[in-house]
GROMACS .gro file of C-alpha atoms in nm:
model
  227
    1UNK     CA    1   3.585  -0.501  -0.744
    2UNK     CA    2   3.382  -0.280  -1.018
    3UNK     CA    3   3.050  -0.356  -0.967
    4UNK     CA    4   3.041  -0.233  -0.634
    5UNK     CA    5   3.335   0.070  -0.679
    6UNK     CA    6   3.240   0.213  -0.976
    7UNK     CA    7   2.911   0.384  -1.060
    8UNK     CA    8   2.855   0.172  -1.322
    9UNK     CA    9   2.939  -0.122  -1.216
   10UNK     CA   10   2.611   0.048  -0.895
   11UNK     CA   11   2.404   0.077  -1.198
   12UNK     CA   12   2.481  -0.270  -1.325
   13UNK     CA   13   2.385  -0.503  -1.030
   14UNK     CA   14   2.082  -0.183  -1.020
   15UNK     CA   15   1.934  -0.314  -1.356
   16UNK     CA   16   2.016  -0.680  -1.319
   17UNK     CA   17   1.853  -0.717  -0.956
   18UNK     CA   18   1.614  -0.511  -1.131
   19UNK     CA   19   1.471  -0.714  -1.393
   20UNK     CA   20   1.493  -1.009  -1.141
   21UNK     CA   21   1.235  -0.819  -0.968
   22UNK     CA   22   1.027  -0.715  -1.195
   23UNK     CA   23   1.016  -1.125  -1.314
   24UNK     CA   24   0.910  -1.128  -0.935
   25UNK     CA   25   0.640  -0.923  -1.004
   26UNK     CA   26   0.512  -1.059  -1.311
   27UNK     CA   27   0.515  -1.414  -1.182
   28UNK     CA   28   0.315  -1.233  -0.868
   29UNK     CA   29   0.080  -1.072  -1.051
   30UNK     CA   30  -0.014  -1.406  -1.211
   31UNK     CA   31  -0.086  -1.570  -0.880
   32UNK     CA   32  -0.297  -1.300  -0.754
   33UNK     CA   33  -0.473  -1.324  -1.108
   34UNK     CA   34  -0.576  -1.674  -1.022
   35UNK     CA   35  -0.801  -1.529  -0.682
   36UNK     CA   36  -1.050  -1.394  -0.911
   37UNK     CA   37  -1.143  -1.712  -1.060
   38UNK     CA   38  -1.169  -1.972  -0.825
   39UNK     CA   39  -0.985  -1.905  -0.418
   40UNK     CA   40  -0.960  -2.303  -0.422
   41UNK     CA   41  -0.663  -2.277  -0.677
   42UNK     CA   42  -0.522  -1.971  -0.527
   43UNK     CA   43  -0.487  -2.196  -0.196
   44UNK     CA   44  -0.357  -2.473  -0.324
   45UNK     CA   45  -0.111  -2.258  -0.494
   46UNK     CA   46   0.012  -2.092  -0.172
   47UNK     CA   47   0.023  -2.417   0.017
   48UNK     CA   48   0.207  -2.519  -0.273
   49UNK     CA   49   0.454  -2.228  -0.182
   50UNK     CA   50   0.418  -2.247   0.199
   51UNK     CA   51   0.693  -2.364   0.450
   52UNK     CA   52   0.882  -2.580   0.302
   53UNK     CA   53   1.313  -2.568   0.200
   54UNK     CA   54   1.241  -2.450  -0.171
   55UNK     CA   55   0.996  -2.182  -0.059
   56UNK     CA   56   1.205  -2.061   0.191
   57UNK     CA   57   1.503  -2.067  -0.037
   58UNK     CA   58   1.319  -1.854  -0.315
   59UNK     CA   59   1.236  -1.634  -0.082
   60UNK     CA   60   1.538  -1.578   0.101
   61UNK     CA   61   1.731  -1.548  -0.273
   62UNK     CA   62   1.387  -1.233  -0.320
   63UNK     CA   63   1.497  -1.092   0.046
   64UNK     CA   64   1.885  -1.080  -0.099
   65UNK     CA   65   1.752  -0.893  -0.399
   66UNK     CA   66   1.534  -0.683  -0.287
   67UNK     CA   67   1.733  -0.574  -0.035
   68UNK     CA   68   2.060  -0.517  -0.277
   69UNK     CA   69   1.811  -0.289  -0.551
   70UNK     CA   70   1.752  -0.100  -0.253
   71UNK     CA   71   2.112  -0.086  -0.107
   72UNK     CA   72   2.235   0.035  -0.395
   73UNK     CA   73   1.920   0.255  -0.545
   74UNK     CA   74   2.043   0.500  -0.162
   75UNK     CA   75   2.426   0.460  -0.314
   76UNK     CA   76   2.355   0.564  -0.622
   77UNK     CA   77   2.097   0.908  -0.558
   78UNK     CA   78   2.346   1.022  -0.265
   79UNK     CA   79   2.667   0.949  -0.517
   80UNK     CA   80   2.457   1.161  -0.754
   81UNK     CA   81   2.338   1.441  -0.490
   82UNK     CA   82   2.719   1.477  -0.392
   83UNK     CA   83   2.776   1.526  -0.749
   84UNK     CA   84   2.608   1.812  -0.868
   85UNK     CA   85   2.695   1.993  -0.482
   86UNK     CA   86   2.522   2.274  -0.438
   87UNK     CA   87   2.385   2.349  -0.801
   88UNK     CA   88   2.058   2.081  -0.684
   89UNK     CA   89   1.924   2.384  -0.514
   90UNK     CA   90   1.960   2.636  -0.828
   91UNK     CA   91   1.719   2.427  -1.040
   92UNK     CA   92   1.403   2.466  -0.966
   93UNK     CA   93   1.227   2.391  -1.367
   94UNK     CA   94   1.281   2.059  -1.446
   95UNK     CA   95   1.482   2.005  -1.750
   96UNK     CA   96   1.202   1.932  -1.992
   97UNK     CA   97   1.404   1.583  -2.152
   98UNK     CA   98   1.416   1.446  -1.742
   99UNK     CA   99   1.123   1.215  -1.713
  100UNK     CA  100   0.978   1.313  -1.333
  101UNK     CA  101   1.005   0.949  -1.160
  102UNK     CA  102   1.369   0.968  -1.285
  103UNK     CA  103   1.332   1.327  -1.086
  104UNK     CA  104   1.159   1.178  -0.773
  105UNK     CA  105   1.372   0.790  -0.749
  106UNK     CA  106   1.442   0.897  -0.379
  107UNK     CA  107   1.073   0.990  -0.295
  108UNK     CA  108   0.907   0.691  -0.517
  109UNK     CA  109   1.124   0.450  -0.346
  110UNK     CA  110   1.118   0.538   0.031
  111UNK     CA  111   0.708   0.461  -0.085
  112UNK     CA  112   0.764   0.183  -0.240
  113UNK     CA  113   0.985  -0.018   0.104
  114UNK     CA  114   0.693   0.166   0.320
  115UNK     CA  115   0.420  -0.029   0.095
  116UNK     CA  116   0.646  -0.379   0.125
  117UNK     CA  117   0.693  -0.358   0.489
  118UNK     CA  118   0.310  -0.319   0.503
  119UNK     CA  119   0.221  -0.622   0.228
  120UNK     CA  120   0.533  -0.869   0.433
  121UNK     CA  121   0.298  -0.757   0.707
  122UNK     CA  122  -0.036  -0.864   0.593
  123UNK     CA  123   0.118  -1.169   0.384
  124UNK     CA  124   0.441  -1.286   0.427
  125UNK     CA  125   0.452  -1.253   0.886
  126UNK     CA  126   0.078  -1.428   0.884
  127UNK     CA  127   0.143  -1.673   0.613
  128UNK     CA  128   0.485  -1.821   0.540
  129UNK     CA  129   0.676  -1.651   0.843
  130UNK     CA  130   0.342  -1.836   1.092
  131UNK     CA  131   0.380  -2.127   0.940
  132UNK     CA  132   0.769  -2.140   0.989
  133UNK     CA  133   0.792  -2.053   1.333
  134UNK     CA  134   0.423  -2.239   1.447
  135UNK     CA  135   0.307  -1.876   1.519
  136UNK     CA  136  -0.066  -1.857   1.557
  137UNK     CA  137  -0.228  -1.635   1.270
  138UNK     CA  138  -0.512  -1.456   1.242
  139UNK     CA  139  -0.754  -1.670   1.037
  140UNK     CA  140  -0.596  -1.974   1.171
  141UNK     CA  141  -0.456  -2.127   0.840
  142UNK     CA  142  -0.162  -2.004   0.710
  143UNK     CA  143  -0.258  -2.097   0.396
  144UNK     CA  144  -0.579  -1.964   0.315
  145UNK     CA  145  -0.407  -1.691   0.137
  146UNK     CA  146  -0.748  -1.664  -0.023
  147UNK     CA  147  -0.885  -1.562   0.318
  148UNK     CA  148  -0.589  -1.266   0.376
  149UNK     CA  149  -0.694  -1.122   0.072
  150UNK     CA  150  -1.021  -1.101   0.173
  151UNK     CA  151  -1.023  -0.983   0.503
  152UNK     CA  152  -0.753  -0.722   0.380
  153UNK     CA  153  -0.930  -0.565   0.120
  154UNK     CA  154  -1.243  -0.518   0.294
  155UNK     CA  155  -1.034  -0.290   0.478
  156UNK     CA  156  -1.095   0.073   0.286
  157UNK     CA  157  -0.763   0.193   0.404
  158UNK     CA  158  -0.570  -0.096   0.326
  159UNK     CA  159  -0.742  -0.027  -0.054
  160UNK     CA  160  -0.590   0.353   0.003
  161UNK     CA  161  -0.254   0.233   0.093
  162UNK     CA  162  -0.233  -0.022  -0.201
  163UNK     CA  163  -0.394   0.170  -0.538
  164UNK     CA  164  -0.109   0.403  -0.399
  165UNK     CA  165   0.178   0.172  -0.377
  166UNK     CA  166   0.129  -0.013  -0.691
  167UNK     CA  167   0.100   0.365  -0.910
  168UNK     CA  168   0.473   0.464  -0.670
  169UNK     CA  169   0.565   0.092  -0.842
  170UNK     CA  170   0.397   0.213  -1.139
  171UNK     CA  171   0.654   0.530  -1.190
  172UNK     CA  172   0.899   0.337  -1.061
  173UNK     CA  173   0.914   0.055  -1.279
  174UNK     CA  174   0.750   0.305  -1.602
  175UNK     CA  175   1.133   0.428  -1.553
  176UNK     CA  176   1.333   0.183  -1.435
  177UNK     CA  177   1.258  -0.095  -1.735
  178UNK     CA  178   1.416   0.118  -2.051
  179UNK     CA  179   1.693   0.261  -1.804
  180UNK     CA  180   1.771  -0.087  -1.648
  181UNK     CA  181   1.767  -0.158  -2.072
  182UNK     CA  182   2.003   0.142  -2.171
  183UNK     CA  183   2.227   0.041  -1.843
  184UNK     CA  184   2.291  -0.319  -2.037
  185UNK     CA  185   2.359  -0.189  -2.333
  186UNK     CA  186   2.063  -0.368  -2.509
  187UNK     CA  187   1.949   0.033  -2.677
  188UNK     CA  188   2.060   0.201  -3.017
  189UNK     CA  189   1.894   0.477  -3.164
  190UNK     CA  190   1.595   0.245  -3.296
  191UNK     CA  191   1.569   0.079  -2.959
  192UNK     CA  192   1.598   0.343  -2.701
  193UNK     CA  193   1.272   0.476  -2.789
  194UNK     CA  194   1.098   0.142  -2.837
  195UNK     CA  195   1.271  -0.001  -2.452
  196UNK     CA  196   1.086   0.329  -2.338
  197UNK     CA  197   0.710   0.231  -2.564
  198UNK     CA  198   0.753  -0.135  -2.414
  199UNK     CA  199   0.874  -0.085  -2.070
  200UNK     CA  200   0.575   0.157  -2.002
  201UNK     CA  201   0.324  -0.127  -2.182
  202UNK     CA  202   0.454  -0.351  -1.960
  203UNK     CA  203   0.388  -0.155  -1.651
  204UNK     CA  204   0.085  -0.060  -1.722
  205UNK     CA  205  -0.017  -0.344  -1.754
  206UNK     CA  206   0.191  -0.513  -1.436
  207UNK     CA  207   0.048  -0.298  -1.220
  208UNK     CA  208  -0.325  -0.329  -1.418
  209UNK     CA  209  -0.309  -0.693  -1.321
  210UNK     CA  210  -0.240  -0.621  -0.925
  211UNK     CA  211  -0.520  -0.327  -0.922
  212UNK     CA  212  -0.800  -0.535  -1.058
  213UNK     CA  213  -0.748  -0.805  -0.758
  214UNK     CA  214  -0.752  -0.494  -0.506
  215UNK     CA  215  -1.046  -0.382  -0.621
  216UNK     CA  216  -1.216  -0.612  -0.729
  217UNK     CA  217  -1.214  -0.773  -0.344
  218UNK     CA  218  -1.293  -0.384  -0.245
  219UNK     CA  219  -1.608  -0.381  -0.402
  220UNK     CA  220  -1.693  -0.738  -0.364
  221UNK     CA  221  -1.872  -0.740  -0.037
  222UNK     CA  222  -2.077  -0.449  -0.176
  223UNK     CA  223  -2.188  -0.683  -0.486
  224UNK     CA  224  -2.292  -0.973  -0.212
  225UNK     CA  225  -2.062  -1.183  -0.380
  226UNK     CA  226  -2.078  -1.551  -0.134
  227UNK     CA  227  -1.737  -1.646  -0.018
   0.00000   0.00000   0.00000
């Protein structure tokens, strides 16, 4: 099937899964912003999205999207490296019209995957996984997402790691957004530049939403806020 065997097909899969993941990140960021205003409201969302059949199905679907995106990204990277052969060692300067993110997608991808594993451990494992398999979680309440946010970002090491992770995601999205539109054919002379601007603006607002939550809960103890 051309979606799996051709480079164009693989790019289409990458684009479709990438757009789906961007939509998920948008939902996730919007959900996290709630924690800035009300811990109870955030926990109500966590409880609603807890270990029930639709949450499990959604989690499996999201996992399939993420794995497909990562696998196809790796396949395309290896394919491009083979196509370039020894020439890649001869190039010492980055072409003027080639973005830094485009040239370093593999490195960015590795950072993003490692950050994702850390995030899954800090939140998904201690919440949904603990509830599904009746494992005692550290806070004693797997639906206490607000408590996990406070506990995680009270640790400066986690704050730094998450900031690095989010910056890597920004670089990936700022290139991937307009690249996906280009692959899917939603471009043209005028829209090519527009999609680049839209992609950078959207990616920046999206990542800023995540960063605000991380940094707020990092400095929250210093402000003497009540739990």
